[in-house]
mmCIF file of C-alpha atoms in Angstrom:
data_model
loop_
_atom_site.group_PDB
_atom_site.id
_atom_site.type_symbol
_atom_site.label_atom_id
_atom_site.label_comp_id
_atom_site.label_asym_id
_atom_site.label_seq_id
_atom_site.Cartn_x
_atom_site.Cartn_y
_atom_site.Cartn_z
ATOM 1 C CA MET X 278 99.488 78.305 74.420
ATOM 2 C CA ILE X 279 96.001 79.402 73.385
ATOM 3 C CA SER X 280 95.687 80.732 69.820
ATOM 4 C CA ALA X 281 91.985 81.587 69.801
ATOM 5 C CA SER X 282 89.106 81.187 72.202
ATOM 6 C CA MET X 283 85.493 82.006 72.899
ATOM 7 C CA LYS X 284 83.783 82.130 76.277
ATOM 8 C CA ASN X 285 79.983 82.141 76.528
ATOM 9 C CA VAL X 286 79.595 83.795 73.119
ATOM 10 C CA SER X 287 76.104 84.362 71.772
ATOM 11 C CA LYS X 288 74.986 85.845 68.460
ATOM 12 C CA SER X 289 71.547 86.423 66.979
ATOM 13 C CA PHE X 290 70.282 87.737 63.671
ATOM 14 C CA GLY X 291 66.825 88.986 64.478
ATOM 15 C CA ALA X 292 64.891 86.076 65.962
ATOM 16 C CA ASN X 293 67.483 83.558 64.768
ATOM 17 C CA HIS X 294 69.764 82.611 67.674
ATOM 18 C CA VAL X 295 72.817 81.341 65.786
ATOM 19 C CA LEU X 296 75.213 80.949 68.724
ATOM 20 C CA LYS X 297 74.112 80.189 72.279
ATOM 21 C CA GLY X 298 76.855 80.498 74.870
ATOM 22 C CA VAL X 299 79.657 78.920 72.826
ATOM 23 C CA THR X 300 82.890 78.220 74.713
ATOM 24 C CA PHE X 301 86.080 76.633 73.326
ATOM 25 C CA GLU X 302 89.788 77.261 72.846
ATOM 26 C CA THR X 303 92.346 76.354 70.189
ATOM 27 C CA HIS X 304 96.029 75.785 70.877
ATOM 28 C CA GLU X 305 99.148 76.739 68.971
ATOM 29 C CA LYS X 306 100.378 74.362 66.256
ATOM 30 C CA GLU X 307 97.243 72.232 66.073
ATOM 31 C CA ILE X 308 94.551 71.535 63.503
ATOM 32 C CA PHE X 309 91.308 72.392 65.256
ATOM 33 C CA GLY X 310 88.098 71.249 63.590
ATOM 34 C CA MET X 311 84.618 72.649 63.992
ATOM 35 C CA LEU X 312 82.029 70.148 62.790
ATOM 36 C CA GLY X 313 78.378 70.752 62.126
ATOM 37 C CA PRO X 314 75.664 70.932 59.459
ATOM 38 C CA SER X 315 75.014 73.998 57.337
ATOM 39 C CA GLY X 316 73.470 76.735 59.459
ATOM 40 C CA SER X 317 74.936 75.478 62.726
ATOM 41 C CA GLY X 318 77.014 78.636 63.255
ATOM 42 C CA LYS X 319 80.470 77.571 62.031
ATOM 43 C CA THR X 320 80.982 80.477 59.631
ATOM 44 C CA THR X 321 79.561 82.936 62.158
ATOM 45 C CA ILE X 322 82.224 81.827 64.650
ATOM 46 C CA ILE X 323 84.989 82.467 62.118
ATOM 47 C CA ASN X 324 83.522 85.870 61.263
ATOM 48 C CA ILE X 325 83.466 86.839 64.938
ATOM 49 C CA LEU X 326 87.008 85.638 65.627
ATOM 50 C CA THR X 327 88.293 87.544 62.575
ATOM 51 C CA LYS X 328 86.360 90.685 63.613
ATOM 52 C CA GLN X 329 84.046 90.691 60.621
ATOM 53 C CA LEU X 330 81.135 90.412 63.063
ATOM 54 C CA SER X 331 80.654 91.393 66.687
ATOM 55 C CA ALA X 332 79.286 88.990 69.272
ATOM 56 C CA ASP X 333 76.155 89.999 71.162
ATOM 57 C CA SER X 334 77.714 88.776 74.406
ATOM 58 C CA GLY X 335 80.677 86.813 75.692
ATOM 59 C CA GLU X 336 84.437 87.076 75.295
ATOM 60 C CA CYS X 337 86.672 86.390 72.264
ATOM 61 C CA TYR X 338 90.434 86.122 71.988
ATOM 62 C CA VAL X 339 92.812 85.692 69.043
ATOM 63 C CA SER X 340 96.569 85.709 69.639
ATOM 64 C CA ALA X 341 97.455 86.935 66.132
ATOM 65 C CA ALA X 342 97.319 90.423 64.638
ATOM 66 C CA SER X 343 95.180 90.939 61.535
ATOM 67 C CA SER X 344 98.283 90.760 59.328
ATOM 68 C CA GLU X 345 99.116 87.330 60.817
ATOM 69 C CA ILE X 346 95.751 85.770 59.935
ATOM 70 C CA GLY X 347 94.985 83.793 56.771
ATOM 71 C CA LEU X 348 91.411 83.342 55.532
ATOM 72 C CA MET X 349 89.749 80.935 53.137
ATOM 73 C CA LEU X 350 86.021 81.676 53.225
ATOM 74 C CA GLU X 351 82.932 80.798 51.185
ATOM 75 C CA HIS X 352 83.050 84.035 49.171
ATOM 76 C CA ASP X 353 86.450 83.954 47.494
ATOM 77 C CA GLY X 354 86.916 87.668 46.630
ATOM 78 C CA LEU X 355 89.044 86.841 43.577
ATOM 79 C CA PHE X 356 89.504 89.243 40.667
ATOM 80 C CA PRO X 357 87.966 87.324 37.739
ATOM 81 C CA ARG X 358 89.711 89.222 34.918
ATOM 82 C CA LEU X 359 93.167 88.812 36.443
ATOM 83 C CA ASN X 360 95.098 85.581 36.099
ATOM 84 C CA CYS X 361 96.146 83.388 39.009
ATOM 85 C CA LEU X 362 99.545 84.969 39.504
ATOM 86 C CA GLU X 363 98.183 88.516 39.170
ATOM 87 C CA ASN X 364 95.648 87.788 41.915
ATOM 88 C CA LEU X 365 98.509 86.896 44.240
ATOM 89 C CA ILE X 366 100.601 89.873 43.132
ATOM 90 C CA VAL X 367 97.919 92.154 44.594
ATOM 91 C CA PHE X 368 98.637 90.634 48.000
ATOM 92 C CA GLU X 369 102.391 90.587 47.427
ATOM 93 C CA LYS X 370 102.258 94.359 47.398
ATOM 94 C CA ILE X 371 100.138 94.520 50.544
ATOM 95 C CA TYR X 372 102.428 92.240 52.575
ATOM 96 C CA GLY X 373 105.756 93.039 50.886
ATOM 97 C CA ILE X 374 106.210 89.443 49.743
ATOM 98 C CA PRO X 375 108.736 88.409 47.060
ATOM 99 C CA ARG X 376 107.466 87.049 43.743
ATOM 100 C CA ALA X 377 109.083 83.675 44.337
ATOM 101 C CA ARG X 378 106.706 82.992 47.214
ATOM 102 C CA SER X 379 103.647 83.568 45.017
ATOM 103 C CA ILE X 380 104.957 81.106 42.469
ATOM 104 C CA GLU X 381 105.727 78.615 45.238
ATOM 105 C CA ALA X 382 102.216 79.001 46.692
ATOM 106 C CA LEU X 383 100.625 78.268 43.312
ATOM 107 C CA GLU X 384 102.790 75.196 42.869
ATOM 108 C CA ARG X 385 101.928 73.904 46.342
ATOM 109 C CA VAL X 386 98.190 73.942 45.552
ATOM 110 C CA GLY X 387 98.651 72.402 42.106
ATOM 111 C CA LEU X 388 98.267 75.572 40.039
ATOM 112 C CA GLY X 389 101.858 75.922 38.902
ATOM 113 C CA ASN X 390 100.827 75.459 35.267
ATOM 114 C CA ALA X 391 97.890 77.880 35.568
ATOM 115 C CA GLN X 392 99.781 81.043 36.541
ATOM 116 C CA LYS X 393 98.637 82.873 33.397
ATOM 117 C CA THR X 394 95.074 81.502 33.372
ATOM 118 C CA ALA X 395 92.348 84.074 34.048
ATOM 119 C CA VAL X 396 90.264 83.367 37.133
ATOM 120 C CA GLU X 397 87.056 83.542 35.107
ATOM 121 C CA GLN X 398 88.294 80.492 33.179
ATOM 122 C CA LEU X 399 88.969 78.369 36.276
ATOM 123 C CA SER X 400 86.777 75.560 37.543
ATOM 124 C CA LYS X 401 85.282 75.898 41.019
ATOM 125 C CA GLY X 402 87.893 73.544 42.422
ATOM 126 C CA MET X 403 90.746 75.500 40.858
ATOM 127 C CA ARG X 404 89.332 78.748 42.248
ATOM 128 C CA GLN X 405 89.238 77.135 45.671
ATOM 129 C CA ARG X 406 92.886 76.133 45.393
ATOM 130 C CA LEU X 407 93.808 79.677 44.353
ATOM 131 C CA VAL X 408 92.064 81.074 47.425
ATOM 132 C CA LEU X 409 94.078 78.692 49.584
ATOM 133 C CA ALA X 410 97.302 79.832 47.899
ATOM 134 C CA ARG X 411 96.370 83.418 48.684
ATOM 135 C CA ALA X 412 95.523 82.533 52.287
ATOM 136 C CA VAL X 413 98.951 80.993 52.973
ATOM 137 C CA LEU X 414 100.978 83.466 50.913
ATOM 138 C CA HIS X 415 102.118 85.527 53.917
ATOM 139 C CA LYS X 416 102.743 82.469 56.140
ATOM 140 C CA PRO X 417 100.023 83.296 58.674
ATOM 141 C CA LYS X 418 100.190 82.502 62.363
ATOM 142 C CA ILE X 419 96.541 81.368 62.336
ATOM 143 C CA LEU X 420 94.777 80.048 59.233
ATOM 144 C CA PHE X 421 90.966 79.932 59.108
ATOM 145 C CA LEU X 422 89.641 77.457 56.538
ATOM 146 C CA ASP X 423 85.881 77.314 55.904
ATOM 147 C CA GLU X 424 85.056 74.029 54.102
ATOM 148 C CA PRO X 425 88.429 74.060 52.250
ATOM 149 C CA THR X 426 87.938 70.873 50.192
ATOM 150 C CA SER X 427 84.189 70.981 49.507
ATOM 151 C CA ALA X 428 84.586 71.395 45.724
ATOM 152 C CA LEU X 429 87.734 69.333 45.215
ATOM 153 C CA ASP X 430 88.176 65.880 43.729
ATOM 154 C CA PRO X 431 89.624 63.234 46.100
ATOM 155 C CA LEU X 432 93.138 63.366 44.624
ATOM 156 C CA THR X 433 93.389 67.157 44.899
ATOM 157 C CA ALA X 434 91.866 67.041 48.375
ATOM 158 C CA ARG X 435 94.606 64.675 49.539
ATOM 159 C CA GLY X 436 97.211 67.147 48.318
ATOM 160 C CA ILE X 437 95.499 69.925 50.257
ATOM 161 C CA TYR X 438 95.423 67.720 53.370
ATOM 162 C CA GLN X 439 99.185 67.281 53.086
ATOM 163 C CA LEU X 440 99.681 71.033 52.732
ATOM 164 C CA ILE X 441 97.519 71.705 55.795
ATOM 165 C CA LYS X 442 99.551 69.230 57.843
ATOM 166 C CA GLU X 443 102.815 70.786 56.660
ATOM 167 C CA LEU X 444 101.556 74.218 57.702
ATOM 168 C CA ARG X 445 100.659 72.860 61.143
ATOM 169 C CA ASP X 446 104.057 71.233 61.489
ATOM 170 C CA SER X 447 105.784 74.498 60.549
ATOM 171 C CA GLY X 448 103.974 76.346 63.364
ATOM 172 C CA THR X 449 100.658 77.557 61.921
ATOM 173 C CA THR X 450 97.473 76.999 63.905
ATOM 174 C CA ILE X 451 94.717 75.723 61.600
ATOM 175 C CA PHE X 452 91.054 76.456 62.368
ATOM 176 C CA LEU X 453 89.008 74.235 60.064
ATOM 177 C CA THR X 454 85.245 74.007 59.558
ATOM 178 C CA THR X 455 83.787 70.988 57.800
ATOM 179 C CA HIS X 456 80.802 68.667 57.675
ATOM 180 C CA ASN X 457 83.004 65.869 56.321
ATOM 181 C CA MET X 458 83.597 63.574 59.281
ATOM 182 C CA GLN X 459 86.247 61.451 57.539
ATOM 183 C CA GLU X 460 88.166 64.635 56.754
ATOM 184 C CA ALA X 461 88.000 65.593 60.414
ATOM 185 C CA VAL X 462 89.330 62.215 61.558
ATOM 186 C CA HIS X 463 92.120 62.347 58.984
ATOM 187 C CA LEU X 464 93.230 65.908 59.704
ATOM 188 C CA CYS X 465 92.233 67.240 63.098
ATOM 189 C CA ASP X 466 94.083 67.058 66.388
ATOM 190 C CA ARG X 467 90.930 68.180 68.205
ATOM 191 C CA VAL X 468 87.357 68.913 67.167
ATOM 192 C CA VAL X 469 84.169 70.389 68.547
ATOM 193 C CA MET X 470 80.720 69.363 67.329
ATOM 194 C CA LEU X 471 78.331 72.245 66.834
ATOM 195 C CA PHE X 472 74.580 71.768 66.645
ATOM 196 C CA GLY X 473 71.791 74.279 67.105
ATOM 197 C CA GLY X 474 74.252 76.993 68.081
ATOM 198 C CA THR X 475 75.790 75.026 70.946
ATOM 199 C CA ILE X 476 78.771 72.685 71.342
ATOM 200 C CA ILE X 477 77.591 69.137 72.037
ATOM 201 C CA GLU X 478 80.933 67.289 72.119
ATOM 202 C CA GLU X 479 84.665 68.032 71.918
ATOM 203 C CA GLY X 480 88.042 66.343 72.004
ATOM 204 C CA ASN X 481 90.342 64.255 69.836
ATOM 205 C CA PRO X 482 88.290 62.570 67.058
ATOM 206 C CA VAL X 483 89.439 59.062 67.959
ATOM 207 C CA GLU X 484 88.786 59.655 71.661
ATOM 208 C CA ILE X 485 85.291 60.949 70.883
ATOM 209 C CA CYS X 486 84.558 57.765 68.960
ATOM 210 C CA ASP X 487 85.947 55.678 71.802
ATOM 211 C CA ARG X 488 83.567 57.383 74.232
ATOM 212 C CA HIS X 489 80.483 56.733 72.133
ATOM 213 C CA ASN X 490 81.142 53.652 69.986
ATOM 214 C CA ALA X 491 81.361 50.200 71.495
ATOM 215 C CA ASN X 492 83.359 48.979 68.494
ATOM 216 C CA LYS X 493 85.856 51.827 68.791
ATOM 217 C CA ASN X 494 85.582 52.532 65.038
ATOM 218 C CA ILE X 495 87.713 55.641 64.344
ATOM 219 C CA ASN X 496 85.904 56.215 61.026
ATOM 220 C CA ASP X 497 82.491 56.369 62.688
ATOM 221 C CA LEU X 498 82.547 59.992 63.843
ATOM 222 C CA GLU X 499 79.367 60.707 61.889
ATOM 223 C CA ALA X 500 77.591 57.948 63.800
ATOM 224 C CA VAL X 501 78.502 59.774 67.008
ATOM 225 C CA PHE X 502 76.966 62.964 65.640
ATOM 226 C CA VAL X 503 73.782 61.122 64.650
ATOM 227 C CA LYS X 504 73.638 59.501 68.078
ATOM 228 C CA LEU X 505 73.926 62.879 69.810
ATOM 229 C CA THR X 506 71.550 64.827 67.572
ATOM 230 C CA GLY X 507 69.255 62.284 65.953
ATOM 231 C CA GLY X 508 70.255 63.604 62.516
ATOM 232 C CA GLY X 509 73.080 63.879 60.011
ATOM 233 C CA LEU X 510 75.265 66.686 58.776
ATOM 234 C CA GLU X 511 73.479 67.672 55.571
#
């Protein structure tokens, strides 16, 4: 079943045409990746699907209610003077969630020993993990992750990858944006490549590589992007 979709969606900010007739769909219980360089429209797509922005034209669909959506965006919205656990307690009260689940969420992202640490004392990577804990606290039906491991060390990132896969396996649809092609190959069931506000390729990462690379190198997804666009992802 379809979890989220866009059909011929366009969006402009003044003279800047960010999205130009974007069409795609995500399916239940999959990790769906949206790949592209900064400014390609990835965050705008999330903001439209989560009703933080309106499209100029086209159709959008999300199967989940607002209370069934989890968000991990660039601007974390954390309360800096509260500690990690207190930040989650705010959302406990909103969703009627037991305290044990907040503690479990912190442990799952590697912050079990930082429950009483104020947010203003956290590193960027720790803040990012706290935002992820908050995003999964209410066990969302659809989870939107905007560059979820961009500030994390490799070891912590691997732990987050495992958590994302466990969420998918338990029934959550994951919508992931990234410019890390190896991350996409490792995590995603399907991806779309976004460039200049349009989708230039889509499918399973390995199958995309097979279509474009004579050597069938599954780690060469970035080479496909360069081949299609003449440039990289930075």
